[in-house]
C-alpha cells in the first residue's frame, strides 16, 4: 500500500538531510551528533510509515488533535513523539498520553497542567490505555523567545511563536524540575524572523549553559529547522526539528 514513488522521494530527501547534518557536524568540529526529529505536521500517516521504515525514530508534531490521531494509528511503529507547537493547558491531558517530549514549555500554568495530567494518568489510566504506554517521565524543553526589537514586532504581526523571556528560563526550569513526572531536558527556540540565526542560537547556547550549571542533566538544545540547521549545529544543538526539507512543502492547513 506504500506509494513507491513517494517512498523513493522521501528516501532521497531524508538522505540529503542526513548528509547536511553530517557535514554541519564535521564543520563544527563536534564529536557528538544531534538527534534528528522529522517534523511531520500536516502530512499523512502513510508518509510517517515510510519514514519509520527509513529509520526515523523521532517525529515532531505541532497540533494535539492531529498528533493524537497519528500516535494512535501508528502506535505499532514505536516512534517517539515530540510535541513542538504552541500548547494550550487544556490539551495537556491529551498530550501526555503519547508524547515523549514537549519542546514548547513556556509558562508556569502549562508546567502545572502537564504535571497534573501526568499524575491523573498514573492514578486513573485512560480507558483506551492500550494506545501508548504512559511515559515514565515527560522530557520538557523550556522554549525561549529570542526575538528583540524589530524581530519581536515581526513575530507579533506574523504568527505568535511563543516562548518565555530569556530572564524567566531558569525559574521555569526550576519549576519543571520540581514537578513530579516532568524531567527538565533543556531549552528550545525558533530563530526569529529578521534575526541572524547564528546570533540567536549563540544566545540560546548561553542560556543553555546557565541552565545546565544549575541542572547538569538539562543539556538539551532543541534548535534548527530546514533553513538554519547548520547555524544550529554550530551553536551546539542536540535536537534538530526538520520538516519541509524531508517532506516537501507543507500542504495547506485544512
Ligand atoms: C514546523 C516547525 C519546524 C519545521 O520547520 P521546517 O522549516 O519545515 O523544517 C520546526 N520547529 C517548529 C517549532 C515548527 O513549528
PDB file of C-alpha atoms and ligand atoms in Angstrom:
ATOM      1  CA  UNK A   1       0.000   0.000   0.000  1.00  0.00           C
ATOM      2  CA  UNK A   2       3.063   2.190   0.149  1.00  0.00           C
ATOM      3  CA  UNK A   3       3.304   4.522  -2.821  1.00  0.00           C
ATOM      4  CA  UNK A   4       6.703   3.572  -4.267  1.00  0.00           C
ATOM      5  CA  UNK A   5       7.198   6.972  -5.867  1.00  0.00           C
ATOM      6  CA  UNK A   6       6.623   8.796  -2.594  1.00  0.00           C
ATOM      7  CA  UNK A   7       8.843   6.296  -0.781  1.00  0.00           C
ATOM      8  CA  UNK A   8      11.664   6.993  -3.242  1.00  0.00           C
ATOM      9  CA  UNK A   9      11.230  10.711  -2.887  1.00  0.00           C
ATOM     10  CA  UNK A  10      11.257  10.640   0.910  1.00  0.00           C
ATOM     11  CA  UNK A  11      14.256   8.331   0.932  1.00  0.00           C
ATOM     12  CA  UNK A  12      16.226  10.749  -1.244  1.00  0.00           C
ATOM     13  CA  UNK A  13      15.233  13.818   0.697  1.00  0.00           C
ATOM     14  CA  UNK A  14      15.990  12.168   4.018  1.00  0.00           C
ATOM     15  CA  UNK A  15      19.441  11.105   2.814  1.00  0.00           C
ATOM     16  CA  UNK A  16      20.165  14.655   1.710  1.00  0.00           C
ATOM     17  CA  UNK A  17      19.198  15.991   5.141  1.00  0.00           C
ATOM     18  CA  UNK A  18      21.287  13.371   6.928  1.00  0.00           C
ATOM     19  CA  UNK A  19      24.209  14.381   4.738  1.00  0.00           C
ATOM     20  CA  UNK A  20      23.680  18.032   5.516  1.00  0.00           C
ATOM     21  CA  UNK A  21      23.691  17.234   9.233  1.00  0.00           C
ATOM     22  CA  UNK A  22      26.867  15.134   8.955  1.00  0.00           C
ATOM     23  CA  UNK A  23      28.601  17.935   7.088  1.00  0.00           C
ATOM     24  CA  UNK A  24      27.490  20.509   9.620  1.00  0.00           C
ATOM     25  CA  UNK A  25      28.717  18.316  12.474  1.00  0.00           C
ATOM     26  CA  UNK A  26      32.079  17.900  10.775  1.00  0.00           C
ATOM     27  CA  UNK A  27      32.398  21.589  10.010  1.00  0.00           C
ATOM     28  CA  UNK A  28      31.691  22.457  13.630  1.00  0.00           C
ATOM     29  CA  UNK A  29      34.325  20.026  14.910  1.00  0.00           C
ATOM     30  CA  UNK A  30      31.811  18.321  17.191  1.00  0.00           C
ATOM     31  CA  UNK A  31      32.210  14.703  18.129  1.00  0.00           C
ATOM     32  CA  UNK A  32      28.597  14.131  19.155  1.00  0.00           C
ATOM     33  CA  UNK A  33      25.694  14.005  16.750  1.00  0.00           C
ATOM     34  CA  UNK A  34      22.407  15.830  17.190  1.00  0.00           C
ATOM     35  CA  UNK A  35      19.161  13.891  17.226  1.00  0.00           C
ATOM     36  CA  UNK A  36      17.108  14.336  14.089  1.00  0.00           C
ATOM     37  CA  UNK A  37      13.415  14.919  14.725  1.00  0.00           C
ATOM     38  CA  UNK A  38      11.454  14.847  11.487  1.00  0.00           C
ATOM     39  CA  UNK A  39       8.577  17.312  11.725  1.00  0.00           C
ATOM     40  CA  UNK A  40       5.630  15.527  10.141  1.00  0.00           C
ATOM     41  CA  UNK A  41       2.840  18.032  10.836  1.00  0.00           C
ATOM     42  CA  UNK A  42       0.117  18.208   8.147  1.00  0.00           C
ATOM     43  CA  UNK A  43       1.500  15.135   6.353  1.00  0.00           C
ATOM     44  CA  UNK A  44      -0.463  11.894   6.139  1.00  0.00           C
ATOM     45  CA  UNK A  45       0.186   8.813   8.246  1.00  0.00           C
ATOM     46  CA  UNK A  46       1.322   6.968   5.104  1.00  0.00           C
ATOM     47  CA  UNK A  47       4.342   9.288   4.900  1.00  0.00           C
ATOM     48  CA  UNK A  48       5.179   8.628   8.535  1.00  0.00           C
ATOM     49  CA  UNK A  49       5.151   4.880   7.905  1.00  0.00           C
ATOM     50  CA  UNK A  50       7.608   5.348   5.056  1.00  0.00           C
ATOM     51  CA  UNK A  51       9.866   7.478   7.262  1.00  0.00           C
ATOM     52  CA  UNK A  52       9.817   4.930  10.075  1.00  0.00           C
ATOM     53  CA  UNK A  53      10.845   2.242   7.589  1.00  0.00           C
ATOM     54  CA  UNK A  54      13.737   4.518   6.584  1.00  0.00           C
ATOM     55  CA  UNK A  55      14.940   4.565  10.183  1.00  0.00           C
ATOM     56  CA  UNK A  56      13.327   7.740  11.533  1.00  0.00           C
ATOM     57  CA  UNK A  57      12.754   7.159  15.252  1.00  0.00           C
ATOM     58  CA  UNK A  58      11.643  10.628  16.355  1.00  0.00           C
ATOM     59  CA  UNK A  59       8.781  12.633  14.886  1.00  0.00           C
ATOM     60  CA  UNK A  60       7.580  16.137  15.670  1.00  0.00           C
ATOM     61  CA  UNK A  61       4.003  17.374  15.623  1.00  0.00           C
ATOM     62  CA  UNK A  62       2.565  20.775  16.471  1.00  0.00           C
ATOM     63  CA  UNK A  63      -1.175  20.259  16.882  1.00  0.00           C
ATOM     64  CA  UNK A  64      -2.612  17.969  19.508  1.00  0.00           C
ATOM     65  CA  UNK A  65      -5.669  16.868  17.560  1.00  0.00           C
ATOM     66  CA  UNK A  66      -3.569  15.729  14.644  1.00  0.00           C
ATOM     67  CA  UNK A  67      -0.789  14.243  16.757  1.00  0.00           C
ATOM     68  CA  UNK A  68      -3.137  12.233  18.971  1.00  0.00           C
ATOM     69  CA  UNK A  69      -4.742  10.580  15.953  1.00  0.00           C
ATOM     70  CA  UNK A  70      -1.395   9.773  14.354  1.00  0.00           C
ATOM     71  CA  UNK A  71       0.087   8.438  17.596  1.00  0.00           C
ATOM     72  CA  UNK A  72      -2.834   6.063  17.984  1.00  0.00           C
ATOM     73  CA  UNK A  73      -2.910   4.984  14.354  1.00  0.00           C
ATOM     74  CA  UNK A  74       0.860   4.471  14.241  1.00  0.00           C
ATOM     75  CA  UNK A  75       1.396   3.010  17.713  1.00  0.00           C
ATOM     76  CA  UNK A  76       2.927  -0.115  16.137  1.00  0.00           C
ATOM     77  CA  UNK A  77       5.843   1.940  14.767  1.00  0.00           C
ATOM     78  CA  UNK A  78       7.235   2.632  18.234  1.00  0.00           C
ATOM     79  CA  UNK A  79       8.414   6.123  17.331  1.00  0.00           C
ATOM     80  CA  UNK A  80       8.972   8.836  19.904  1.00  0.00           C
ATOM     81  CA  UNK A  81       6.576  11.766  19.562  1.00  0.00           C
ATOM     82  CA  UNK A  82       7.877  15.261  20.165  1.00  0.00           C
ATOM     83  CA  UNK A  83       5.280  17.959  20.722  1.00  0.00           C
ATOM     84  CA  UNK A  84       6.783  21.153  19.276  1.00  0.00           C
ATOM     85  CA  UNK A  85       3.851  23.561  18.840  1.00  0.00           C
ATOM     86  CA  UNK A  86       2.159  26.128  20.999  1.00  0.00           C
ATOM     87  CA  UNK A  87       0.354  24.151  23.666  1.00  0.00           C
ATOM     88  CA  UNK A  88      -2.811  25.213  25.467  1.00  0.00           C
ATOM     89  CA  UNK A  89      -3.031  23.982  29.041  1.00  0.00           C
ATOM     90  CA  UNK A  90      -6.321  22.220  28.355  1.00  0.00           C
ATOM     91  CA  UNK A  91      -4.540  19.965  25.840  1.00  0.00           C
ATOM     92  CA  UNK A  92      -2.016  18.741  28.405  1.00  0.00           C
ATOM     93  CA  UNK A  93      -4.157  15.767  29.353  1.00  0.00           C
ATOM     94  CA  UNK A  94      -4.146  14.526  25.782  1.00  0.00           C
ATOM     95  CA  UNK A  95      -0.504  15.277  25.028  1.00  0.00           C
ATOM     96  CA  UNK A  96       0.879  13.319  27.986  1.00  0.00           C
ATOM     97  CA  UNK A  97      -0.824  10.192  26.611  1.00  0.00           C
ATOM     98  CA  UNK A  98       1.536   9.954  23.639  1.00  0.00           C
ATOM     99  CA  UNK A  99       4.370  12.478  23.897  1.00  0.00           C
ATOM    100  CA  UNK A 100       7.917  11.516  24.772  1.00  0.00           C
ATOM    101  CA  UNK A 101       8.881  15.194  24.955  1.00  0.00           C
ATOM    102  CA  UNK A 102       7.287  18.640  24.907  1.00  0.00           C
ATOM    103  CA  UNK A 103       9.557  21.287  23.362  1.00  0.00           C
ATOM    104  CA  UNK A 104       7.240  24.239  23.920  1.00  0.00           C
ATOM    105  CA  UNK A 105       7.063  24.630  27.695  1.00  0.00           C
ATOM    106  CA  UNK A 106       6.964  28.393  28.107  1.00  0.00           C
ATOM    107  CA  UNK A 107       4.838  29.365  31.094  1.00  0.00           C
ATOM    108  CA  UNK A 108       4.006  28.421  34.649  1.00  0.00           C
ATOM    109  CA  UNK A 109       0.376  27.290  34.154  1.00  0.00           C
ATOM    110  CA  UNK A 110       1.442  24.893  31.413  1.00  0.00           C
ATOM    111  CA  UNK A 111       4.018  23.237  33.693  1.00  0.00           C
ATOM    112  CA  UNK A 112       1.342  22.799  36.327  1.00  0.00           C
ATOM    113  CA  UNK A 113      -1.119  21.394  33.778  1.00  0.00           C
ATOM    114  CA  UNK A 114       1.410  18.864  32.450  1.00  0.00           C
ATOM    115  CA  UNK A 115       2.303  17.744  35.969  1.00  0.00           C
ATOM    116  CA  UNK A 116      -1.334  17.350  36.926  1.00  0.00           C
ATOM    117  CA  UNK A 117      -2.144  15.485  33.711  1.00  0.00           C
ATOM    118  CA  UNK A 118       0.654  13.005  34.359  1.00  0.00           C
ATOM    119  CA  UNK A 119      -0.424  12.485  37.946  1.00  0.00           C
ATOM    120  CA  UNK A 120      -4.025  11.821  36.860  1.00  0.00           C
ATOM    121  CA  UNK A 121      -2.856   9.442  34.227  1.00  0.00           C
ATOM    122  CA  UNK A 122      -0.960   7.418  36.831  1.00  0.00           C
ATOM    123  CA  UNK A 123      -3.895   7.093  39.192  1.00  0.00           C
ATOM    124  CA  UNK A 124      -6.560   6.649  36.512  1.00  0.00           C
ATOM    125  CA  UNK A 125      -5.240   5.311  33.224  1.00  0.00           C
ATOM    126  CA  UNK A 126      -7.361   6.236  30.242  1.00  0.00           C
ATOM    127  CA  UNK A 127      -9.878   3.575  29.144  1.00  0.00           C
ATOM    128  CA  UNK A 128      -8.087   3.341  25.807  1.00  0.00           C
ATOM    129  CA  UNK A 129      -4.746   2.940  27.570  1.00  0.00           C
ATOM    130  CA  UNK A 130      -3.624   0.368  25.009  1.00  0.00           C
ATOM    131  CA  UNK A 131      -2.860   3.240  22.603  1.00  0.00           C
ATOM    132  CA  UNK A 132       0.501   4.093  24.081  1.00  0.00           C
ATOM    133  CA  UNK A 133       2.273   3.432  27.333  1.00  0.00           C
ATOM    134  CA  UNK A 134       2.324   6.270  29.786  1.00  0.00           C
ATOM    135  CA  UNK A 135       5.745   7.844  29.726  1.00  0.00           C
ATOM    136  CA  UNK A 136       7.738   7.182  32.870  1.00  0.00           C
ATOM    137  CA  UNK A 137       8.721  10.809  32.669  1.00  0.00           C
ATOM    138  CA  UNK A 138       7.960  13.528  30.201  1.00  0.00           C
ATOM    139  CA  UNK A 139      11.005  15.360  28.841  1.00  0.00           C
ATOM    140  CA  UNK A 140      10.430  19.119  28.882  1.00  0.00           C
ATOM    141  CA  UNK A 141      12.326  21.756  26.935  1.00  0.00           C
ATOM    142  CA  UNK A 142      11.800  25.337  28.056  1.00  0.00           C
ATOM    143  CA  UNK A 143      11.011  27.347  24.944  1.00  0.00           C
ATOM    144  CA  UNK A 144      12.796  30.679  24.776  1.00  0.00           C
ATOM    145  CA  UNK A 145      11.623  33.723  22.852  1.00  0.00           C
ATOM    146  CA  UNK A 146      14.774  35.077  21.184  1.00  0.00           C
ATOM    147  CA  UNK A 147      13.118  37.925  19.347  1.00  0.00           C
ATOM    148  CA  UNK A 148      14.200  41.501  20.026  1.00  0.00           C
ATOM    149  CA  UNK A 149      13.125  44.898  18.732  1.00  0.00           C
ATOM    150  CA  UNK A 150      12.219  44.602  15.051  1.00  0.00           C
ATOM    151  CA  UNK A 151      12.118  40.832  15.092  1.00  0.00           C
ATOM    152  CA  UNK A 152       9.705  40.945  18.035  1.00  0.00           C
ATOM    153  CA  UNK A 153       7.385  43.212  16.049  1.00  0.00           C
ATOM    154  CA  UNK A 154       7.670  40.852  13.065  1.00  0.00           C
ATOM    155  CA  UNK A 155       6.800  37.870  15.248  1.00  0.00           C
ATOM    156  CA  UNK A 156       3.758  39.553  16.707  1.00  0.00           C
ATOM    157  CA  UNK A 157       2.418  40.792  13.375  1.00  0.00           C
ATOM    158  CA  UNK A 158       3.202  37.436  11.776  1.00  0.00           C
ATOM    159  CA  UNK A 159       2.232  34.494  13.895  1.00  0.00           C
ATOM    160  CA  UNK A 160       2.978  34.155  17.541  1.00  0.00           C
ATOM    161  CA  UNK A 161       5.609  31.528  18.122  1.00  0.00           C
ATOM    162  CA  UNK A 162       5.551  31.611  21.887  1.00  0.00           C
ATOM    163  CA  UNK A 163       8.439  31.231  24.266  1.00  0.00           C
ATOM    164  CA  UNK A 164       9.472  32.535  27.669  1.00  0.00           C
ATOM    165  CA  UNK A 165      11.601  35.621  28.103  1.00  0.00           C
ATOM    166  CA  UNK A 166      15.282  34.644  28.453  1.00  0.00           C
ATOM    167  CA  UNK A 167      15.290  36.024  32.010  1.00  0.00           C
ATOM    168  CA  UNK A 168      12.479  33.633  33.010  1.00  0.00           C
ATOM    169  CA  UNK A 169      14.072  30.436  31.720  1.00  0.00           C
ATOM    170  CA  UNK A 170      15.897  29.367  34.880  1.00  0.00           C
ATOM    171  CA  UNK A 171      12.826  29.920  37.073  1.00  0.00           C
ATOM    172  CA  UNK A 172      10.683  27.878  34.699  1.00  0.00           C
ATOM    173  CA  UNK A 173      13.373  25.206  34.640  1.00  0.00           C
ATOM    174  CA  UNK A 174      13.293  25.045  38.446  1.00  0.00           C
ATOM    175  CA  UNK A 175       9.548  24.590  38.363  1.00  0.00           C
ATOM    176  CA  UNK A 176       9.778  21.786  35.779  1.00  0.00           C
ATOM    177  CA  UNK A 177      12.487  20.095  37.797  1.00  0.00           C
ATOM    178  CA  UNK A 178      10.379  20.306  40.960  1.00  0.00           C
ATOM    179  CA  UNK A 179       7.294  18.838  39.273  1.00  0.00           C
ATOM    180  CA  UNK A 180       6.845  15.120  39.646  1.00  0.00           C
ATOM    181  CA  UNK A 181       6.748  13.265  36.361  1.00  0.00           C
ATOM    182  CA  UNK A 182       8.497  16.006  34.394  1.00  0.00           C
ATOM    183  CA  UNK A 183      12.180  15.893  33.576  1.00  0.00           C
ATOM    184  CA  UNK A 184      13.994  19.028  32.536  1.00  0.00           C
ATOM    185  CA  UNK A 185      15.652  18.309  29.189  1.00  0.00           C
ATOM    186  CA  UNK A 186      16.961  21.749  28.260  1.00  0.00           C
ATOM    187  CA  UNK A 187      15.970  24.692  26.091  1.00  0.00           C
ATOM    188  CA  UNK A 188      14.269  25.154  22.738  1.00  0.00           C
ATOM    189  CA  UNK A 189      13.958  28.058  20.332  1.00  0.00           C
ATOM    190  CA  UNK A 190      12.910  29.037  16.854  1.00  0.00           C
ATOM    191  CA  UNK A 191      15.202  31.578  15.183  1.00  0.00           C
ATOM    192  CA  UNK A 192      13.081  34.722  14.964  1.00  0.00           C
ATOM    193  CA  UNK A 193      12.261  36.270  11.599  1.00  0.00           C
ATOM    194  CA  UNK A 194      14.633  39.094  10.858  1.00  0.00           C
ATOM    195  CA  UNK A 195      17.456  37.886  13.090  1.00  0.00           C
ATOM    196  CA  UNK A 196      20.649  36.160  12.043  1.00  0.00           C
ATOM    197  CA  UNK A 197      20.087  32.587  13.273  1.00  0.00           C
ATOM    198  CA  UNK A 198      23.763  32.248  14.256  1.00  0.00           C
ATOM    199  CA  UNK A 199      23.445  35.174  16.643  1.00  0.00           C
ATOM    200  CA  UNK A 200      20.102  33.961  18.004  1.00  0.00           C
ATOM    201  CA  UNK A 201      21.361  30.397  18.521  1.00  0.00           C
ATOM    202  CA  UNK A 202      24.523  31.752  20.122  1.00  0.00           C
ATOM    203  CA  UNK A 203      22.311  33.442  22.690  1.00  0.00           C
ATOM    204  CA  UNK A 204      20.386  30.223  23.173  1.00  0.00           C
ATOM    205  CA  UNK A 205      23.663  28.398  23.854  1.00  0.00           C
ATOM    206  CA  UNK A 206      24.465  30.893  26.607  1.00  0.00           C
ATOM    207  CA  UNK A 207      21.047  30.458  28.176  1.00  0.00           C
ATOM    208  CA  UNK A 208      21.555  26.698  27.974  1.00  0.00           C
ATOM    209  CA  UNK A 209      24.909  26.995  29.741  1.00  0.00           C
ATOM    210  CA  UNK A 210      23.314  28.984  32.549  1.00  0.00           C
ATOM    211  CA  UNK A 211      20.513  26.461  32.951  1.00  0.00           C
ATOM    212  CA  UNK A 212      22.773  23.418  32.921  1.00  0.00           C
ATOM    213  CA  UNK A 213      25.045  24.952  35.544  1.00  0.00           C
ATOM    214  CA  UNK A 214      22.168  24.530  37.958  1.00  0.00           C
ATOM    215  CA  UNK A 215      20.749  21.379  36.331  1.00  0.00           C
ATOM    216  CA  UNK A 216      23.646  19.348  34.925  1.00  0.00           C
ATOM    217  CA  UNK A 217      21.332  16.883  33.183  1.00  0.00           C
ATOM    218  CA  UNK A 218      19.479  19.608  31.293  1.00  0.00           C
ATOM    219  CA  UNK A 219      21.946  19.931  28.436  1.00  0.00           C
ATOM    220  CA  UNK A 220      19.456  19.633  25.588  1.00  0.00           C
ATOM    221  CA  UNK A 221      19.299  22.361  22.954  1.00  0.00           C
ATOM    222  CA  UNK A 222      16.400  21.954  20.544  1.00  0.00           C
ATOM    223  CA  UNK A 223      17.148  24.313  17.668  1.00  0.00           C
ATOM    224  CA  UNK A 224      17.493  24.238  13.912  1.00  0.00           C
ATOM    225  CA  UNK A 225      14.912  23.828  11.172  1.00  0.00           C
ATOM    226  CA  UNK A 226      15.248  23.176   7.446  1.00  0.00           C
ATOM    227  CA  UNK A 227      16.582  26.653   6.731  1.00  0.00           C
ATOM    228  CA  UNK A 228      19.051  27.064   9.566  1.00  0.00           C
ATOM    229  CA  UNK A 229      20.251  23.679  10.736  1.00  0.00           C
ATOM    230  CA  UNK A 230      23.926  24.487  10.049  1.00  0.00           C
ATOM    231  CA  UNK A 231      23.804  27.512  12.344  1.00  0.00           C
ATOM    232  CA  UNK A 232      22.081  25.420  14.999  1.00  0.00           C
ATOM    233  CA  UNK A 233      24.626  22.605  14.798  1.00  0.00           C
ATOM    234  CA  UNK A 234      27.465  25.125  15.042  1.00  0.00           C
ATOM    235  CA  UNK A 235      25.837  26.550  18.179  1.00  0.00           C
ATOM    236  CA  UNK A 236      25.620  23.112  19.801  1.00  0.00           C
ATOM    237  CA  UNK A 237      22.061  21.982  19.035  1.00  0.00           C
ATOM    238  CA  UNK A 238      21.352  18.495  20.368  1.00  0.00           C
ATOM    239  CA  UNK A 239      17.921  18.136  18.722  1.00  0.00           C
ATOM    240  CA  UNK A 240      17.114  19.324  15.184  1.00  0.00           C
ATOM    241  CA  UNK A 241      13.495  19.767  14.093  1.00  0.00           C
ATOM    242  CA  UNK A 242      13.423  19.329  10.322  1.00  0.00           C
ATOM    243  CA  UNK A 243      10.192  19.335   8.335  1.00  0.00           C
ATOM    244  CA  UNK A 244       9.975  20.669   4.801  1.00  0.00           C
ATOM    245  CA  UNK A 245      13.462  19.600   3.782  1.00  0.00           C
ATOM    246  CA  UNK A 246      12.431  15.985   4.334  1.00  0.00           C
ATOM    247  CA  UNK A 247       8.736  16.026   3.433  1.00  0.00           C
ATOM    248  CA  UNK A 248       8.481  18.853   0.922  1.00  0.00           C
ATOM    249  CA  UNK A 249       6.324  21.917   1.122  1.00  0.00           C
ATOM    250  CA  UNK A 250       3.593  21.519   3.702  1.00  0.00           C
ATOM    251  CA  UNK A 251       0.072  21.052   2.362  1.00  0.00           C
ATOM    252  CA  UNK A 252      -2.251  23.945   3.273  1.00  0.00           C
ATOM    253  CA  UNK A 253      -3.962  23.767   6.648  1.00  0.00           C
ATOM    254  CA  UNK A 254      -7.380  22.223   6.461  1.00  0.00           C
TER     255      UNK A 254
HETATM  256  C1  LIG B   1       7.145  23.397  11.531  1.00  0.00           C
HETATM  257  C2  LIG B   1       8.185  23.524  12.563  1.00  0.00           C
HETATM  258  C3  LIG B   1       9.503  23.076  12.326  1.00  0.00           C
HETATM  259  C4  LIG B   1       9.965  22.530  10.980  1.00  0.00           C
HETATM  260  O1  LIG B   1      10.180  23.584  10.102  1.00  0.00           O
HETATM  261  P1  LIG B   1      10.795  23.358   8.635  1.00  0.00           P
HETATM  262  O2  LIG B   1      11.207  24.707   8.228  1.00  0.00           O
HETATM  263  O3  LIG B   1       9.718  22.783   7.796  1.00  0.00           O
HETATM  264  O4  LIG B   1      11.954  22.439   8.767  1.00  0.00           O
HETATM  265  C5  LIG B   1      10.405  23.155  13.370  1.00  0.00           C
HETATM  266  N1  LIG B   1      10.063  23.671  14.574  1.00  0.00           N
HETATM  267  C6  LIG B   1       8.817  24.122  14.838  1.00  0.00           C
HETATM  268  C7  LIG B   1       8.512  24.677  16.183  1.00  0.00           C
HETATM  269  C8  LIG B   1       7.845  24.068  13.844  1.00  0.00           C
HETATM  270  O5  LIG B   1       6.616  24.535  14.108  1.00  0.00           O
END
